[in-house]
PDB file of C-alpha atoms in Angstrom:
ATOM      1  CA  UNK A  11     -27.231  73.554  11.671  1.00  0.00           C
ATOM      2  CA  UNK A  12     -30.766  72.118  11.702  1.00  0.00           C
ATOM      3  CA  UNK A  13     -31.308  68.859   9.839  1.00  0.00           C
ATOM      4  CA  UNK A  14     -34.590  69.060   7.935  1.00  0.00           C
ATOM      5  CA  UNK A  15     -36.310  65.751   7.226  1.00  0.00           C
ATOM      6  CA  UNK A  16     -39.682  67.034   6.062  1.00  0.00           C
ATOM      7  CA  UNK A  17     -41.128  69.942   4.106  1.00  0.00           C
ATOM      8  CA  UNK A  18     -44.695  71.231   3.971  1.00  0.00           C
ATOM      9  CA  UNK A  19     -45.838  73.387   1.072  1.00  0.00           C
ATOM     10  CA  UNK A  20     -48.682  75.699   0.323  1.00  0.00           C
ATOM     11  CA  UNK A  21     -50.109  74.938  -3.134  1.00  0.00           C
ATOM     12  CA  UNK A  22     -51.470  77.985  -4.996  1.00  0.00           C
ATOM     13  CA  UNK A  23     -48.793  80.611  -5.479  1.00  0.00           C
ATOM     14  CA  UNK A  24     -46.057  78.364  -4.071  1.00  0.00           C
ATOM     15  CA  UNK A  25     -45.940  75.097  -6.012  1.00  0.00           C
ATOM     16  CA  UNK A  26     -48.353  75.983  -8.801  1.00  0.00           C
ATOM     17  CA  UNK A  27     -49.610  78.974 -10.751  1.00  0.00           C
ATOM     18  CA  UNK A  28     -53.341  78.259 -10.741  1.00  0.00           C
ATOM     19  CA  UNK A  29     -54.863  81.707 -11.135  1.00  0.00           C
ATOM     20  CA  UNK A  30     -56.041  81.152 -14.737  1.00  0.00           C
ATOM     21  CA  UNK A  31     -58.220  78.176 -13.795  1.00  0.00           C
ATOM     22  CA  UNK A  32     -59.526  79.835 -10.631  1.00  0.00           C
ATOM     23  CA  UNK A  33     -60.394  82.970 -12.601  1.00  0.00           C
ATOM     24  CA  UNK A  34     -62.147  80.894 -15.271  1.00  0.00           C
ATOM     25  CA  UNK A  35     -64.333  79.196 -12.650  1.00  0.00           C
ATOM     26  CA  UNK A  36     -65.284  82.518 -11.064  1.00  0.00           C
ATOM     27  CA  UNK A  37     -66.076  84.168 -14.396  1.00  0.00           C
ATOM     28  CA  UNK A  38     -68.060  81.166 -15.609  1.00  0.00           C
ATOM     29  CA  UNK A  39     -70.484  81.644 -12.734  1.00  0.00           C
ATOM     30  CA  UNK A  40     -70.523  85.439 -12.978  1.00  0.00           C
ATOM     31  CA  UNK A  41     -71.483  85.265 -16.645  1.00  0.00           C
ATOM     32  CA  UNK A  42     -74.180  82.672 -15.906  1.00  0.00           C
ATOM     33  CA  UNK A  43     -75.906  85.097 -13.541  1.00  0.00           C
ATOM     34  CA  UNK A  44     -75.451  88.104 -15.803  1.00  0.00           C
ATOM     35  CA  UNK A  45     -72.607  89.839 -13.995  1.00  0.00           C
ATOM     36  CA  UNK A  46     -69.410  91.254 -15.508  1.00  0.00           C
ATOM     37  CA  UNK A  47     -66.316  89.075 -15.476  1.00  0.00           C
ATOM     38  CA  UNK A  48     -63.317  89.937 -13.311  1.00  0.00           C
ATOM     39  CA  UNK A  49     -59.765  90.520 -14.460  1.00  0.00           C
ATOM     40  CA  UNK A  50     -57.201  87.870 -13.622  1.00  0.00           C
ATOM     41  CA  UNK A  51     -55.105  90.284 -11.570  1.00  0.00           C
ATOM     42  CA  UNK A  52     -58.164  91.083  -9.435  1.00  0.00           C
ATOM     43  CA  UNK A  53     -58.889  87.396  -8.818  1.00  0.00           C
ATOM     44  CA  UNK A  54     -55.223  86.778  -7.966  1.00  0.00           C
ATOM     45  CA  UNK A  55     -55.569  89.136  -5.002  1.00  0.00           C
ATOM     46  CA  UNK A  56     -58.574  87.134  -3.747  1.00  0.00           C
ATOM     47  CA  UNK A  57     -56.710  83.814  -3.509  1.00  0.00           C
ATOM     48  CA  UNK A  58     -55.400  82.354  -0.276  1.00  0.00           C
ATOM     49  CA  UNK A  59     -58.263  82.036   2.196  1.00  0.00           C
ATOM     50  CA  UNK A  60     -60.131  79.096   0.705  1.00  0.00           C
ATOM     51  CA  UNK A  61     -62.924  78.760  -1.843  1.00  0.00           C
ATOM     52  CA  UNK A  62     -65.802  80.177   0.262  1.00  0.00           C
ATOM     53  CA  UNK A  63     -63.915  83.419   0.906  1.00  0.00           C
ATOM     54  CA  UNK A  64     -62.776  83.627  -2.720  1.00  0.00           C
ATOM     55  CA  UNK A  65     -66.373  83.262  -3.932  1.00  0.00           C
ATOM     56  CA  UNK A  66     -67.559  85.893  -1.460  1.00  0.00           C
ATOM     57  CA  UNK A  67     -64.922  88.378  -2.598  1.00  0.00           C
ATOM     58  CA  UNK A  68     -65.654  87.717  -6.271  1.00  0.00           C
ATOM     59  CA  UNK A  69     -69.424  88.069  -5.966  1.00  0.00           C
ATOM     60  CA  UNK A  70     -69.069  91.273  -3.976  1.00  0.00           C
ATOM     61  CA  UNK A  71     -66.514  92.729  -6.426  1.00  0.00           C
ATOM     62  CA  UNK A  72     -68.854  92.020  -9.351  1.00  0.00           C
ATOM     63  CA  UNK A  73     -71.772  93.732  -7.607  1.00  0.00           C
ATOM     64  CA  UNK A  74     -73.743  90.538  -7.091  1.00  0.00           C
ATOM     65  CA  UNK A  75     -76.594  89.757  -4.730  1.00  0.00           C
ATOM     66  CA  UNK A  76     -74.870  88.433  -1.613  1.00  0.00           C
ATOM     67  CA  UNK A  77     -77.992  86.491  -0.647  1.00  0.00           C
ATOM     68  CA  UNK A  78     -77.099  84.120  -3.517  1.00  0.00           C
ATOM     69  CA  UNK A  79     -73.592  83.477  -2.170  1.00  0.00           C
ATOM     70  CA  UNK A  80     -74.208  79.828  -1.238  1.00  0.00           C
ATOM     71  CA  UNK A  81     -75.416  78.946  -4.742  1.00  0.00           C
ATOM     72  CA  UNK A  82     -72.640  80.987  -6.333  1.00  0.00           C
ATOM     73  CA  UNK A  83     -69.994  79.256  -4.221  1.00  0.00           C
ATOM     74  CA  UNK A  84     -71.381  75.834  -5.115  1.00  0.00           C
ATOM     75  CA  UNK A  85     -71.327  76.711  -8.807  1.00  0.00           C
ATOM     76  CA  UNK A  86     -67.738  77.954  -8.707  1.00  0.00           C
ATOM     77  CA  UNK A  87     -66.691  74.824  -6.823  1.00  0.00           C
ATOM     78  CA  UNK A  88     -68.441  72.483  -9.251  1.00  0.00           C
ATOM     79  CA  UNK A  89     -66.938  74.133 -12.337  1.00  0.00           C
ATOM     80  CA  UNK A  90     -63.486  74.334 -10.796  1.00  0.00           C
ATOM     81  CA  UNK A  91     -63.561  70.663  -9.842  1.00  0.00           C
ATOM     82  CA  UNK A  92     -63.926  69.819 -13.541  1.00  0.00           C
ATOM     83  CA  UNK A  93     -61.325  72.322 -14.763  1.00  0.00           C
ATOM     84  CA  UNK A  94     -58.799  72.607 -11.914  1.00  0.00           C
ATOM     85  CA  UNK A  95     -55.837  71.590 -14.059  1.00  0.00           C
ATOM     86  CA  UNK A  96     -56.738  72.986 -17.491  1.00  0.00           C
ATOM     87  CA  UNK A  97     -54.087  75.709 -17.431  1.00  0.00           C
ATOM     88  CA  UNK A  98     -52.434  75.292 -14.028  1.00  0.00           C
ATOM     89  CA  UNK A  99     -48.670  74.743 -14.161  1.00  0.00           C
ATOM     90  CA  UNK A 100     -45.747  74.392 -11.779  1.00  0.00           C
ATOM     91  CA  UNK A 101     -43.655  77.431 -11.051  1.00  0.00           C
ATOM     92  CA  UNK A 102     -40.100  77.191 -12.462  1.00  0.00           C
ATOM     93  CA  UNK A 103     -37.999  74.304 -11.115  1.00  0.00           C
ATOM     94  CA  UNK A 104     -40.717  73.068  -8.732  1.00  0.00           C
ATOM     95  CA  UNK A 105     -40.929  69.602 -10.291  1.00  0.00           C
ATOM     96  CA  UNK A 106     -37.160  69.178 -10.428  1.00  0.00           C
ATOM     97  CA  UNK A 107     -36.614  70.409  -6.870  1.00  0.00           C
ATOM     98  CA  UNK A 108     -39.332  68.189  -5.393  1.00  0.00           C
ATOM     99  CA  UNK A 109     -37.946  65.191  -7.255  1.00  0.00           C
ATOM    100  CA  UNK A 110     -34.432  65.970  -6.045  1.00  0.00           C
ATOM    101  CA  UNK A 111     -35.568  66.279  -2.411  1.00  0.00           C
ATOM    102  CA  UNK A 112     -37.788  63.190  -2.581  1.00  0.00           C
ATOM    103  CA  UNK A 113     -34.974  61.045  -3.956  1.00  0.00           C
ATOM    104  CA  UNK A 114     -32.809  62.111  -1.017  1.00  0.00           C
ATOM    105  CA  UNK A 115     -35.313  60.915   1.547  1.00  0.00           C
ATOM    106  CA  UNK A 116     -36.970  64.210   2.453  1.00  0.00           C
ATOM    107  CA  UNK A 117     -40.667  63.642   3.197  1.00  0.00           C
ATOM    108  CA  UNK A 118     -42.983  66.138   1.513  1.00  0.00           C
ATOM    109  CA  UNK A 119     -46.514  67.331   2.189  1.00  0.00           C
ATOM    110  CA  UNK A 120     -49.024  69.946   1.049  1.00  0.00           C
ATOM    111  CA  UNK A 121     -51.053  72.129   3.411  1.00  0.00           C
ATOM    112  CA  UNK A 122     -53.498  74.242   1.440  1.00  0.00           C
ATOM    113  CA  UNK A 123     -56.790  76.047   1.920  1.00  0.00           C
ATOM    114  CA  UNK A 124     -57.976  74.499  -1.365  1.00  0.00           C
ATOM    115  CA  UNK A 125     -60.303  71.462  -1.070  1.00  0.00           C
ATOM    116  CA  UNK A 126     -58.469  68.127  -1.013  1.00  0.00           C
ATOM    117  CA  UNK A 127     -60.184  66.769  -4.139  1.00  0.00           C
ATOM    118  CA  UNK A 128     -59.098  69.683  -6.348  1.00  0.00           C
ATOM    119  CA  UNK A 129     -55.631  69.590  -4.788  1.00  0.00           C
ATOM    120  CA  UNK A 130     -55.183  65.935  -5.697  1.00  0.00           C
ATOM    121  CA  UNK A 131     -56.430  66.558  -9.246  1.00  0.00           C
ATOM    122  CA  UNK A 132     -53.729  69.193  -9.709  1.00  0.00           C
ATOM    123  CA  UNK A 133     -50.987  67.082  -8.127  1.00  0.00           C
ATOM    124  CA  UNK A 134     -51.854  64.136 -10.384  1.00  0.00           C
ATOM    125  CA  UNK A 135     -52.093  66.277 -13.501  1.00  0.00           C
ATOM    126  CA  UNK A 136     -48.663  67.814 -12.892  1.00  0.00           C
ATOM    127  CA  UNK A 137     -47.154  64.432 -11.939  1.00  0.00           C
ATOM    128  CA  UNK A 138     -46.306  65.592  -8.417  1.00  0.00           C
ATOM    129  CA  UNK A 139     -48.374  62.998  -6.552  1.00  0.00           C
ATOM    130  CA  UNK A 140     -45.558  60.469  -6.270  1.00  0.00           C
ATOM    131  CA  UNK A 141     -43.458  62.967  -4.325  1.00  0.00           C
ATOM    132  CA  UNK A 142     -46.161  64.031  -1.848  1.00  0.00           C
ATOM    133  CA  UNK A 143     -46.744  61.902   1.263  1.00  0.00           C
ATOM    134  CA  UNK A 144     -49.379  64.058   2.973  1.00  0.00           C
ATOM    135  CA  UNK A 145     -52.177  66.368   1.810  1.00  0.00           C
ATOM    136  CA  UNK A 146     -54.171  68.509   4.247  1.00  0.00           C
ATOM    137  CA  UNK A 147     -56.755  70.685   2.507  1.00  0.00           C
ATOM    138  CA  UNK A 148     -59.208  73.404   3.348  1.00  0.00           C
ATOM    139  CA  UNK A 149     -61.916  70.822   3.974  1.00  0.00           C
ATOM    140  CA  UNK A 150     -59.778  68.412   6.021  1.00  0.00           C
ATOM    141  CA  UNK A 151     -60.465  70.181   9.326  1.00  0.00           C
ATOM    142  CA  UNK A 152     -63.023  72.696  10.636  1.00  0.00           C
ATOM    143  CA  UNK A 153     -60.384  75.467  10.356  1.00  0.00           C
ATOM    144  CA  UNK A 154     -57.945  76.668   7.696  1.00  0.00           C
ATOM    145  CA  UNK A 155     -54.632  78.523   7.691  1.00  0.00           C
ATOM    146  CA  UNK A 156     -53.650  80.871   9.342  1.00  0.00           C
ATOM    147  CA  UNK A 157     -54.961  78.648  12.133  1.00  0.00           C
ATOM    148  CA  UNK A 158     -52.053  76.301  12.937  1.00  0.00           C
ATOM    149  CA  UNK A 159     -54.269  73.189  13.164  1.00  0.00           C
ATOM    150  CA  UNK A 160     -53.807  72.099   9.501  1.00  0.00           C
ATOM    151  CA  UNK A 161     -50.025  72.377   9.825  1.00  0.00           C
ATOM    152  CA  UNK A 162     -50.085  70.519  13.146  1.00  0.00           C
ATOM    153  CA  UNK A 163     -52.106  67.747  11.487  1.00  0.00           C
ATOM    154  CA  UNK A 164     -49.662  67.535   8.574  1.00  0.00           C
ATOM    155  CA  UNK A 165     -46.728  67.326  10.992  1.00  0.00           C
ATOM    156  CA  UNK A 166     -48.499  64.479  12.780  1.00  0.00           C
ATOM    157  CA  UNK A 167     -49.100  62.641   9.506  1.00  0.00           C
ATOM    158  CA  UNK A 168     -45.477  63.049   8.422  1.00  0.00           C
ATOM    159  CA  UNK A 169     -44.383  61.499  11.707  1.00  0.00           C
ATOM    160  CA  UNK A 170     -41.389  63.819  12.055  1.00  0.00           C
ATOM    161  CA  UNK A 171     -40.532  66.051  15.009  1.00  0.00           C
ATOM    162  CA  UNK A 172     -41.549  69.685  14.379  1.00  0.00           C
ATOM    163  CA  UNK A 173     -37.988  70.977  14.742  1.00  0.00           C
ATOM    164  CA  UNK A 174     -37.023  68.976  11.642  1.00  0.00           C
ATOM    165  CA  UNK A 175     -39.802  70.355   9.399  1.00  0.00           C
ATOM    166  CA  UNK A 176     -40.085  73.528   7.309  1.00  0.00           C
ATOM    167  CA  UNK A 177     -43.260  75.181   6.004  1.00  0.00           C
ATOM    168  CA  UNK A 178     -42.922  76.889   2.609  1.00  0.00           C
ATOM    169  CA  UNK A 179     -45.501  79.376   1.356  1.00  0.00           C
ATOM    170  CA  UNK A 180     -46.237  82.649  -0.391  1.00  0.00           C
ATOM    171  CA  UNK A 181     -48.465  84.320   2.203  1.00  0.00           C
ATOM    172  CA  UNK A 182     -48.477  85.563   5.770  1.00  0.00           C
ATOM    173  CA  UNK A 183     -51.068  82.849   6.501  1.00  0.00           C
ATOM    174  CA  UNK A 184     -48.451  80.177   5.795  1.00  0.00           C
ATOM    175  CA  UNK A 185     -45.859  81.792   8.037  1.00  0.00           C
ATOM    176  CA  UNK A 186     -48.352  82.455  10.840  1.00  0.00           C
ATOM    177  CA  UNK A 187     -49.657  78.874  10.713  1.00  0.00           C
ATOM    178  CA  UNK A 188     -46.106  77.526  10.830  1.00  0.00           C
ATOM    179  CA  UNK A 189     -45.251  79.709  13.818  1.00  0.00           C
ATOM    180  CA  UNK A 190     -48.370  78.554  15.642  1.00  0.00           C
ATOM    181  CA  UNK A 191     -47.454  74.934  14.928  1.00  0.00           C
ATOM    182  CA  UNK A 192     -43.928  75.398  16.240  1.00  0.00           C
ATOM    183  CA  UNK A 193     -42.077  74.900  12.964  1.00  0.00           C
ATOM    184  CA  UNK A 194     -39.817  77.188  10.951  1.00  0.00           C
ATOM    185  CA  UNK A 195     -40.954  78.815   7.734  1.00  0.00           C
ATOM    186  CA  UNK A 196     -39.768  79.846   4.292  1.00  0.00           C
ATOM    187  CA  UNK A 197     -41.546  82.597   2.350  1.00  0.00           C
ATOM    188  CA  UNK A 198     -41.232  82.787  -1.431  1.00  0.00           C
ATOM    189  CA  UNK A 199     -41.117  86.233  -3.003  1.00  0.00           C
ATOM    190  CA  UNK A 200     -43.239  85.205  -5.997  1.00  0.00           C
ATOM    191  CA  UNK A 201     -46.857  84.037  -5.742  1.00  0.00           C
ATOM    192  CA  UNK A 202     -50.160  85.625  -4.709  1.00  0.00           C
ATOM    193  CA  UNK A 203     -49.301  87.553  -1.557  1.00  0.00           C
ATOM    194  CA  UNK A 204     -51.210  90.723  -0.716  1.00  0.00           C
ATOM    195  CA  UNK A 205     -48.354  92.277   1.281  1.00  0.00           C
ATOM    196  CA  UNK A 206     -44.560  92.205   0.849  1.00  0.00           C
ATOM    197  CA  UNK A 207     -43.108  88.794   1.814  1.00  0.00           C
ATOM    198  CA  UNK A 208     -40.359  90.603   3.714  1.00  0.00           C
ATOM    199  CA  UNK A 209     -43.062  91.661   6.191  1.00  0.00           C
ATOM    200  CA  UNK A 210     -44.094  88.062   7.030  1.00  0.00           C
ATOM    201  CA  UNK A 211     -41.275  87.488   9.557  1.00  0.00           C
ATOM    202  CA  UNK A 212     -40.447  84.130   7.989  1.00  0.00           C
ATOM    203  CA  UNK A 213     -37.255  82.381   9.063  1.00  0.00           C
ATOM    204  CA  UNK A 214     -36.060  82.318   5.446  1.00  0.00           C
ATOM    205  CA  UNK A 215     -36.917  84.273   2.303  1.00  0.00           C
ATOM    206  CA  UNK A 216     -36.226  82.866  -1.172  1.00  0.00           C
ATOM    207  CA  UNK A 217     -36.658  84.274  -4.666  1.00  0.00           C
ATOM    208  CA  UNK A 218     -36.608  80.959  -6.547  1.00  0.00           C
ATOM    209  CA  UNK A 219     -38.020  77.592  -5.544  1.00  0.00           C
ATOM    210  CA  UNK A 220     -34.732  75.738  -6.057  1.00  0.00           C
ATOM    211  CA  UNK A 221     -33.136  77.992  -3.422  1.00  0.00           C
ATOM    212  CA  UNK A 222     -34.681  75.563  -0.918  1.00  0.00           C
ATOM    213  CA  UNK A 223     -31.772  73.216  -1.588  1.00  0.00           C
ATOM    214  CA  UNK A 224     -29.366  75.599   0.114  1.00  0.00           C
ATOM    215  CA  UNK A 225     -31.573  75.624   3.229  1.00  0.00           C
ATOM    216  CA  UNK A 226     -32.577  71.967   3.405  1.00  0.00           C
ATOM    217  CA  UNK A 227     -29.508  70.175   2.066  1.00  0.00           C
ATOM    218  CA  UNK A 228     -26.914  72.922   2.587  1.00  0.00           C
ATOM    219  CA  UNK A 229     -25.894  72.731  -1.068  1.00  0.00           C
ATOM    220  CA  UNK A 230     -25.883  75.351  -3.775  1.00  0.00           C
ATOM    221  CA  UNK A 231     -28.967  75.320  -6.021  1.00  0.00           C
ATOM    222  CA  UNK A 232     -28.452  73.288  -9.179  1.00  0.00           C
ATOM    223  CA  UNK A 233     -29.296  75.700 -11.979  1.00  0.00           C
ATOM    224  CA  UNK A 234     -29.922  74.636 -14.594  1.00  0.00           C
ATOM    225  CA  UNK A 235     -30.986  71.233 -13.316  1.00  0.00           C
ATOM    226  CA  UNK A 236     -29.607  68.213 -15.072  1.00  0.00           C
ATOM    227  CA  UNK A 237     -32.188  67.087 -17.629  1.00  0.00           C
ATOM    228  CA  UNK A 238     -32.761  63.929 -15.565  1.00  0.00           C
ATOM    229  CA  UNK A 239     -34.473  66.168 -13.011  1.00  0.00           C
ATOM    230  CA  UNK A 240     -36.529  68.157 -15.480  1.00  0.00           C
ATOM    231  CA  UNK A 241     -40.129  67.245 -16.292  1.00  0.00           C
ATOM    232  CA  UNK A 242     -40.381  66.686 -20.032  1.00  0.00           C
TER     233      UNK A 242
END
């Protein structure tokens, strides 16, 4: 059985539920330019390809003037930078599972299409920063997932052979990027996916974040976690 020494995670829809803050940033700008706000479920389906694509989808969905996209994107980014962690929270048992893995010597990283600055704000706010060794964001390289380059860079920074690393995410982009980087993948069935996770062809499929323990450490998930591993 493979010994995993490192894990890479997508952020939005995998570690954290961030749709409320993303939606607020989009609607702030839409209202400023006199356009109708978008429902949270509509914005949720726009997440996953980075801020520029999110802004493009939102402006188009609201019937905006696409010639103003650059200014709109900048406005969404600026507002989001100030409010990235207002309502964002970890999905159930994320904090406890990351702590448990970290304390057992598993190196952890984040590979996201979100800008690095906003990613670090969220990780600090949710007290996850101490567990995360590597962050590769949507502005770290010229390309984003599903291109494998961000995952390849994160593998390099972890300093662990690819065969001993897993990529965990909620979208086909995460699985495709992992495959291109030569590492195995885990798809979560919750999150912001736009197609069924069973169609991603991931190496593993899990319903709950703590199910990672059975894959990585070959132990049964600890549910409920001992209170020592629960963020108060």
